[in-house]
CSV table of C-alpha atoms and ligand atoms in Angstrom, one decimal:
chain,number,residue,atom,x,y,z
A,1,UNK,CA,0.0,0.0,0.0
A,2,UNK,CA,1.2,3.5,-1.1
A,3,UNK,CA,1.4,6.2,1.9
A,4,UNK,CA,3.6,8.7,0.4
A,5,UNK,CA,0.3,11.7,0.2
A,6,UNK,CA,-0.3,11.2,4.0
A,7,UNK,CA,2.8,11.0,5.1
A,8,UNK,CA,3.6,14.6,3.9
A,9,UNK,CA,0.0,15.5,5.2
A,10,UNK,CA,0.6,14.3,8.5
A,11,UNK,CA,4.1,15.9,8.8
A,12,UNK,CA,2.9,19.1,7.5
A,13,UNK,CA,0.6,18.7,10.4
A,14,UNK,CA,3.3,17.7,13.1
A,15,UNK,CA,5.3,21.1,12.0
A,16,UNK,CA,2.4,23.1,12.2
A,17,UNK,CA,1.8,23.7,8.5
A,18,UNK,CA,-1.8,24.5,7.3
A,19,UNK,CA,-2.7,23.5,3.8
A,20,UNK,CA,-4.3,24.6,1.0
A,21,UNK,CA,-6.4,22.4,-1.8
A,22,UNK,CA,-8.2,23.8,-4.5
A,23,UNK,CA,-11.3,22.0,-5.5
A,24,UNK,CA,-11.6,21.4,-9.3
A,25,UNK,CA,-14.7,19.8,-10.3
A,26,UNK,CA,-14.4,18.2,-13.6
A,27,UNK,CA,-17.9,19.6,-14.9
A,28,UNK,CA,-17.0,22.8,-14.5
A,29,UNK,CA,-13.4,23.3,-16.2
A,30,UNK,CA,-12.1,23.2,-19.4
A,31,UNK,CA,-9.1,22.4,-21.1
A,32,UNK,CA,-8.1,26.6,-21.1
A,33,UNK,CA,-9.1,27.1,-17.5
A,34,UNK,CA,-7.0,23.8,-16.2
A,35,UNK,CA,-4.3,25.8,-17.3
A,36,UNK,CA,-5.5,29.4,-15.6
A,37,UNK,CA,-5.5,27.7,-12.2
A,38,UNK,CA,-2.6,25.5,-12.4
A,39,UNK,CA,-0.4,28.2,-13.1
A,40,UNK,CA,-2.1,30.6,-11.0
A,41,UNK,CA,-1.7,27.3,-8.0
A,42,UNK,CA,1.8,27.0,-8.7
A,43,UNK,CA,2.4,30.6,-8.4
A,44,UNK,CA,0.7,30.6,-4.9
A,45,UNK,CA,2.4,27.5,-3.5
A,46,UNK,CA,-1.1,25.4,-3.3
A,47,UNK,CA,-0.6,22.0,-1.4
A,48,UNK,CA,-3.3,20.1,-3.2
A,49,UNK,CA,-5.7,19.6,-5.9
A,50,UNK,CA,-8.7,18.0,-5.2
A,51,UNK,CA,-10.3,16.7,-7.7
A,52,UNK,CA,-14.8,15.0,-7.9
A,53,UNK,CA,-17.7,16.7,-7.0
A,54,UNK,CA,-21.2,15.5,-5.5
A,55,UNK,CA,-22.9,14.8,-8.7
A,56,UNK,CA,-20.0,14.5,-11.9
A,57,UNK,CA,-22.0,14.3,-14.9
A,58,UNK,CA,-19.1,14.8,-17.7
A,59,UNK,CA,-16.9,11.9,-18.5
A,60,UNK,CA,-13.8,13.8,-18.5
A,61,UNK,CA,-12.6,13.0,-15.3
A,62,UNK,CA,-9.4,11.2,-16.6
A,63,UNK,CA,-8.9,14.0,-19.4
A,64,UNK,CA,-9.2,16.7,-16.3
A,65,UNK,CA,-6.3,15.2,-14.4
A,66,UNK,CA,-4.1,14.4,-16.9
A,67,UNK,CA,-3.5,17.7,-18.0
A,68,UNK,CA,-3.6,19.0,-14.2
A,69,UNK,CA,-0.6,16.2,-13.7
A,70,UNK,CA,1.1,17.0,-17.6
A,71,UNK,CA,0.9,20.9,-16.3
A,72,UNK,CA,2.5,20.6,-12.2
A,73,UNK,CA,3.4,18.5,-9.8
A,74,UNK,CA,0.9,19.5,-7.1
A,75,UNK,CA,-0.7,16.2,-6.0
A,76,UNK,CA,-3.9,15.1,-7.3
A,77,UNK,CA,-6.5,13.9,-4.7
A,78,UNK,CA,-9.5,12.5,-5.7
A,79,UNK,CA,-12.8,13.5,-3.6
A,80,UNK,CA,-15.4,11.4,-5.1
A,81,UNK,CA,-19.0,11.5,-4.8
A,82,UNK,CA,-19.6,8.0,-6.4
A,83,UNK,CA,-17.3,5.0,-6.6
A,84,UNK,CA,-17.3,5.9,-10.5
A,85,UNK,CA,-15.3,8.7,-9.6
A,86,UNK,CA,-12.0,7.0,-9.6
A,87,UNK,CA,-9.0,7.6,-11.7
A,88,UNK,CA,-5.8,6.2,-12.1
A,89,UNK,CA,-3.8,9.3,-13.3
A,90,UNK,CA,-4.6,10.6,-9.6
A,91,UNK,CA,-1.7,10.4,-6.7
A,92,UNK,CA,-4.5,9.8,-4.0
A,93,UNK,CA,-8.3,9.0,-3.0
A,94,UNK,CA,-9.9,10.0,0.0
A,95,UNK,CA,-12.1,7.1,0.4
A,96,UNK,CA,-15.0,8.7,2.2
A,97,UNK,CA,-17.6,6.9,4.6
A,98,UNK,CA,-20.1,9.3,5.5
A,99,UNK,CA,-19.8,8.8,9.3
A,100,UNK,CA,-22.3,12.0,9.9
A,101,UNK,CA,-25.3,10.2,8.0
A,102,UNK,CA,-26.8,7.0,8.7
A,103,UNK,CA,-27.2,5.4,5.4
A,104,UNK,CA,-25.5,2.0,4.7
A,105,UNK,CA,-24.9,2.7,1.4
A,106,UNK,CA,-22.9,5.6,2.1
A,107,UNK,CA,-20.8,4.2,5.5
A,108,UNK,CA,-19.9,0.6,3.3
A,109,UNK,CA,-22.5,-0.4,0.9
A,110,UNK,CA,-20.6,1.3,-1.8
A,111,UNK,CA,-17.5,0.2,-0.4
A,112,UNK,CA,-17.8,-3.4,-0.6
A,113,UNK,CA,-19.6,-3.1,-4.2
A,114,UNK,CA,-16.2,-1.1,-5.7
A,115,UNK,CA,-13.6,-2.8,-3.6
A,116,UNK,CA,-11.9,-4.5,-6.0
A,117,UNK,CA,-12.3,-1.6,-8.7
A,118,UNK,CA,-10.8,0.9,-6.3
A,119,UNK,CA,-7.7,-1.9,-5.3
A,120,UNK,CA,-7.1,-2.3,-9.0
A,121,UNK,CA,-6.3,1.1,-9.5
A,122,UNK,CA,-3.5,1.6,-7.5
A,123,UNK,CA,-4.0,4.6,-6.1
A,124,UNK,CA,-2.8,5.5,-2.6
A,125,UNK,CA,-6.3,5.2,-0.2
A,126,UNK,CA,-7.2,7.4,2.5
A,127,UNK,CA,-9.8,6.0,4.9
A,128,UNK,CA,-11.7,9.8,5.4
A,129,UNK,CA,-14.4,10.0,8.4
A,130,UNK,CA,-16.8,12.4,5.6
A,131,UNK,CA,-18.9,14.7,7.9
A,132,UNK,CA,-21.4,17.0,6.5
A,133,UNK,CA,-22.5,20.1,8.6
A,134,UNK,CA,-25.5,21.8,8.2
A,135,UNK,CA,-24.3,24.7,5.8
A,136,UNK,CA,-27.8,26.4,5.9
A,137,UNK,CA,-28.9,24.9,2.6
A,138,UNK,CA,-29.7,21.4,1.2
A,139,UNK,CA,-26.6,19.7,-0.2
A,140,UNK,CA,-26.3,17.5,-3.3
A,141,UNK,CA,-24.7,15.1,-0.9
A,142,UNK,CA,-27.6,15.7,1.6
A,143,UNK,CA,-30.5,15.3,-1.0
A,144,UNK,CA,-28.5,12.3,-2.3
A,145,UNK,CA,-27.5,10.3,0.4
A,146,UNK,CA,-30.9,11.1,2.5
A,147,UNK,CA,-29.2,12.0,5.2
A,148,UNK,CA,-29.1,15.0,7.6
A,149,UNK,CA,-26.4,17.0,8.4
A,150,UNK,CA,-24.9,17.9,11.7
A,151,UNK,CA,-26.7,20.9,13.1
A,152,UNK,CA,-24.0,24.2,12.7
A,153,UNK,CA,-24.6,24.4,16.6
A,154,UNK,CA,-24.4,20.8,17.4
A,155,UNK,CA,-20.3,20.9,17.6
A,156,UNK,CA,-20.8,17.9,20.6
A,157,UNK,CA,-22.1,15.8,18.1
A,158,UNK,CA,-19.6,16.5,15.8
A,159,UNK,CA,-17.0,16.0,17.7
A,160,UNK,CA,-17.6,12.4,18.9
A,161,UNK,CA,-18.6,11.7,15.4
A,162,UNK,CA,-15.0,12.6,14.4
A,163,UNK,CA,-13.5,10.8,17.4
A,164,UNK,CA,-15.4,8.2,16.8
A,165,UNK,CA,-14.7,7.8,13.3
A,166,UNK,CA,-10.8,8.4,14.2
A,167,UNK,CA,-11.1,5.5,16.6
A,168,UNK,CA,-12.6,3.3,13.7
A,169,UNK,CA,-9.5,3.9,12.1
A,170,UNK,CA,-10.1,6.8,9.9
A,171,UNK,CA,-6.8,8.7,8.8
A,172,UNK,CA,-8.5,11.7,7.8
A,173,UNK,CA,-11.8,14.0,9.1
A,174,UNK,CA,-13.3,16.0,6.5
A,175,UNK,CA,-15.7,18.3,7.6
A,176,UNK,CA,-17.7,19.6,4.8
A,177,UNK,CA,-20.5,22.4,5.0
A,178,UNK,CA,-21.2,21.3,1.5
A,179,UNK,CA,-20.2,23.6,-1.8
A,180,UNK,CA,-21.7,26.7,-1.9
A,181,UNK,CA,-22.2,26.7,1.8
A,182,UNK,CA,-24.5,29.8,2.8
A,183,UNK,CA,-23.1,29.8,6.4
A,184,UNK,CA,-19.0,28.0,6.6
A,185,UNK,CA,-18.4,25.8,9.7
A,186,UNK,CA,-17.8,28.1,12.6
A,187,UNK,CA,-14.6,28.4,14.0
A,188,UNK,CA,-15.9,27.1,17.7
A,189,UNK,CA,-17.0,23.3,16.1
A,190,UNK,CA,-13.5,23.6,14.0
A,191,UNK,CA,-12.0,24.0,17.7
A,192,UNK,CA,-13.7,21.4,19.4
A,193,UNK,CA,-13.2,18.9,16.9
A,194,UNK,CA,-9.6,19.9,16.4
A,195,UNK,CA,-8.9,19.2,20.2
A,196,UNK,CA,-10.1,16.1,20.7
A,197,UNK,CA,-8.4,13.9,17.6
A,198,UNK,CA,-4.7,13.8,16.5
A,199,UNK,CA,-5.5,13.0,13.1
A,200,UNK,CA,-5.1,15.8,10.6
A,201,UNK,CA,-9.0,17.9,10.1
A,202,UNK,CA,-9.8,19.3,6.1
A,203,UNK,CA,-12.4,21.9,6.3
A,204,UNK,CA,-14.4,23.0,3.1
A,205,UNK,CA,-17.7,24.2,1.9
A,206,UNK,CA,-18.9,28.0,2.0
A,207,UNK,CA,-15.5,29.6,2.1
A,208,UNK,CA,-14.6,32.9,0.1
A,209,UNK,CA,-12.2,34.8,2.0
A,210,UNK,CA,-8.5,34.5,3.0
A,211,UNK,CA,-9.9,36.2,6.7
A,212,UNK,CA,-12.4,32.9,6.7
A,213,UNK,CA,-10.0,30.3,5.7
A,214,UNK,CA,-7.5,31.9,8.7
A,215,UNK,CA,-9.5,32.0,11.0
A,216,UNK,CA,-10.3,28.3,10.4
A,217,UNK,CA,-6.9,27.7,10.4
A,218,UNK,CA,-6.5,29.0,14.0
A,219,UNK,CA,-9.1,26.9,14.8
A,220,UNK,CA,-7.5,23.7,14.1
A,221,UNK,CA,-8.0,23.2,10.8
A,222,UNK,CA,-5.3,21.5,9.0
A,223,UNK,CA,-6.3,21.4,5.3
A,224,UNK,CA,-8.9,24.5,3.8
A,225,UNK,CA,-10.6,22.8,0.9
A,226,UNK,CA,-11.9,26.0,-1.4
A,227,UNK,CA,-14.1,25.5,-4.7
A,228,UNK,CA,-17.1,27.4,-5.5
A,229,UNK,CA,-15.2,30.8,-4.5
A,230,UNK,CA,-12.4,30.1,-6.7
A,231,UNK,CA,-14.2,29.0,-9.6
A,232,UNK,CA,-15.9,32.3,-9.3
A,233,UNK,CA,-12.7,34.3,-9.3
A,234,UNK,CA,-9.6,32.5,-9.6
A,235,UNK,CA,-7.1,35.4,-9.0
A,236,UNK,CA,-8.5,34.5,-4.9
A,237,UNK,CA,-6.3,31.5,-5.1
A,238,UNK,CA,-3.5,33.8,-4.2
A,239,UNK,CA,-4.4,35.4,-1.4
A,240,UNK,CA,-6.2,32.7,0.1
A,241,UNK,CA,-3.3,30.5,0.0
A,242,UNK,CA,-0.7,33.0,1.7
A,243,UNK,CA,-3.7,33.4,4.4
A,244,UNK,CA,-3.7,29.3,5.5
A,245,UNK,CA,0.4,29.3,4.9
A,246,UNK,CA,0.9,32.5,7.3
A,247,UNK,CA,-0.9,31.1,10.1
A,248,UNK,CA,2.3,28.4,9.5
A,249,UNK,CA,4.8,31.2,9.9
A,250,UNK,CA,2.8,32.2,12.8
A,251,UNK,CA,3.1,29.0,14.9
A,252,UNK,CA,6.6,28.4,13.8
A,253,UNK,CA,7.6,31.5,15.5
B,301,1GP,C1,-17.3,21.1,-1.1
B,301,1GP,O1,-15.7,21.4,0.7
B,301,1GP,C2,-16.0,21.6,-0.6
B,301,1GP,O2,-17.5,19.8,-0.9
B,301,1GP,C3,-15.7,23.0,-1.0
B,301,1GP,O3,-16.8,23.9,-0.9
B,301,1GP,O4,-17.2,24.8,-3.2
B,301,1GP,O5,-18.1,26.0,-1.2
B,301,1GP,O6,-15.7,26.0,-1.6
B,301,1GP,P1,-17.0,25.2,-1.8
């Protein structure tokens, strides 16, 4: 089994680093845009690509990351919202169980049916504890999956969910306040989750400010997963990403 992607995750995480991945869904770029916010990632020392979306409808995913690999060497991590969303060409998968719902399907159902699919394909796997928050609108992955999120307010329940799911074995929390989040996750679950698991915490969904993605940052977040903002306006990848990397400089000192 590969480890070489969480390895440099978790020691980014042991030196205090904070990371930055920019979300690309495949539906939503083109070949001339790929190239926009590659450079425009290399430029700002971005940590990650992901790469999926809830619902990808194109067929391009393969075509997507191979010029995002032919263009940088920025790892590629696949976020898939279906087992169909796996690729090769990618560095890593974050193998998501949807710990916050309680649909089979979504915890191992899906699992077990693409086991030997996803094995096959040689990517490094990252067992991810996937946790939706309530974002204060319905998610694709909500509607979906027919299952709730956790209440913004509830951060007791999100934090044993995450412990919990660390304790199952998870490598990796993702809390996710889905894409296009009307309200982010607030910085006070970030902090209680944070505290009480050692393995490294990616926050996304709603965020569209370098202040926002600091703040998380301080909060104990160790990866900021950005999309929807960026897609918007690219030229944000810049300043977002020398936000999450000061917050480095700031605990290093
Ligand atoms: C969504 O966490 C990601 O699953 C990113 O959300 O598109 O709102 O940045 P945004």
């Amino acid at each position: 089994m590969k480890h070489a992607i969480y390895q440099q995750i978790t020691q980014r995480k042991k030196h205090g680093k904070k990371s930055f991945a920019v979300l690309i869904d495949p539906d939503k770029v083109d070949a001339g845009n790929i190239q926009e916010l590659v450079k425009l990632s290399v430029d700002a020392h971005v940590d990650y690509f992901f790469v999926g979306g809830s619902l990808v409808i194109s067929s391009h995913l393969d075509e997507c990351i191979q010029q995002i690999k032919a263009a940088c060497s920025i790892p590629v991590i696949l976020f898939p919202g279906s087992p169909s969303q796996v690729s090769k060409y990618a560095d890593a998968l974050l193998y998501l169980s949807l710990i916050s719902g309680r649909n089979a399907e979504l915890l191992i159902g899906q699992h077990v049916i693409s086991a030997p699919f996803v094995k096959k394909s040689g990517l490094e796997i990252m067992p991810t504890g996937y946790m939706v928050i309530d974002g204060g609108a319905p998610t694709t992955v909500s509607y979906i999956s027919n299952a709730s999120p956790i209440p913004a307010d509830k951060s007791e329940i999100a934090m044993c969910t995450a412990m919990a799911g660390e304790m199952l074995g998870m490598q990796l929390i993702y809390m996710d306040a889905g894409s296009g989040a009307k309200r982010p996750i607030t910085e006070q679950m970030i902090e209680k989750v944070a505290k009480h698991i050692e393995v490294p915490l990616i926050i996304g969904g709603g965020i569209t400010d370098p202040e926002k993605a600091y703040l998380n940052c301080k909060a104990g977040a160790d990866i900021i997963v950005v999309g929807n903002a960026i897609e918007k306006d690219p030229t944000l990848i810049k300043e977002v990403s020398a936000a999450i990397h000061s917050v480095a400089i700031v605990n290093a000192g």
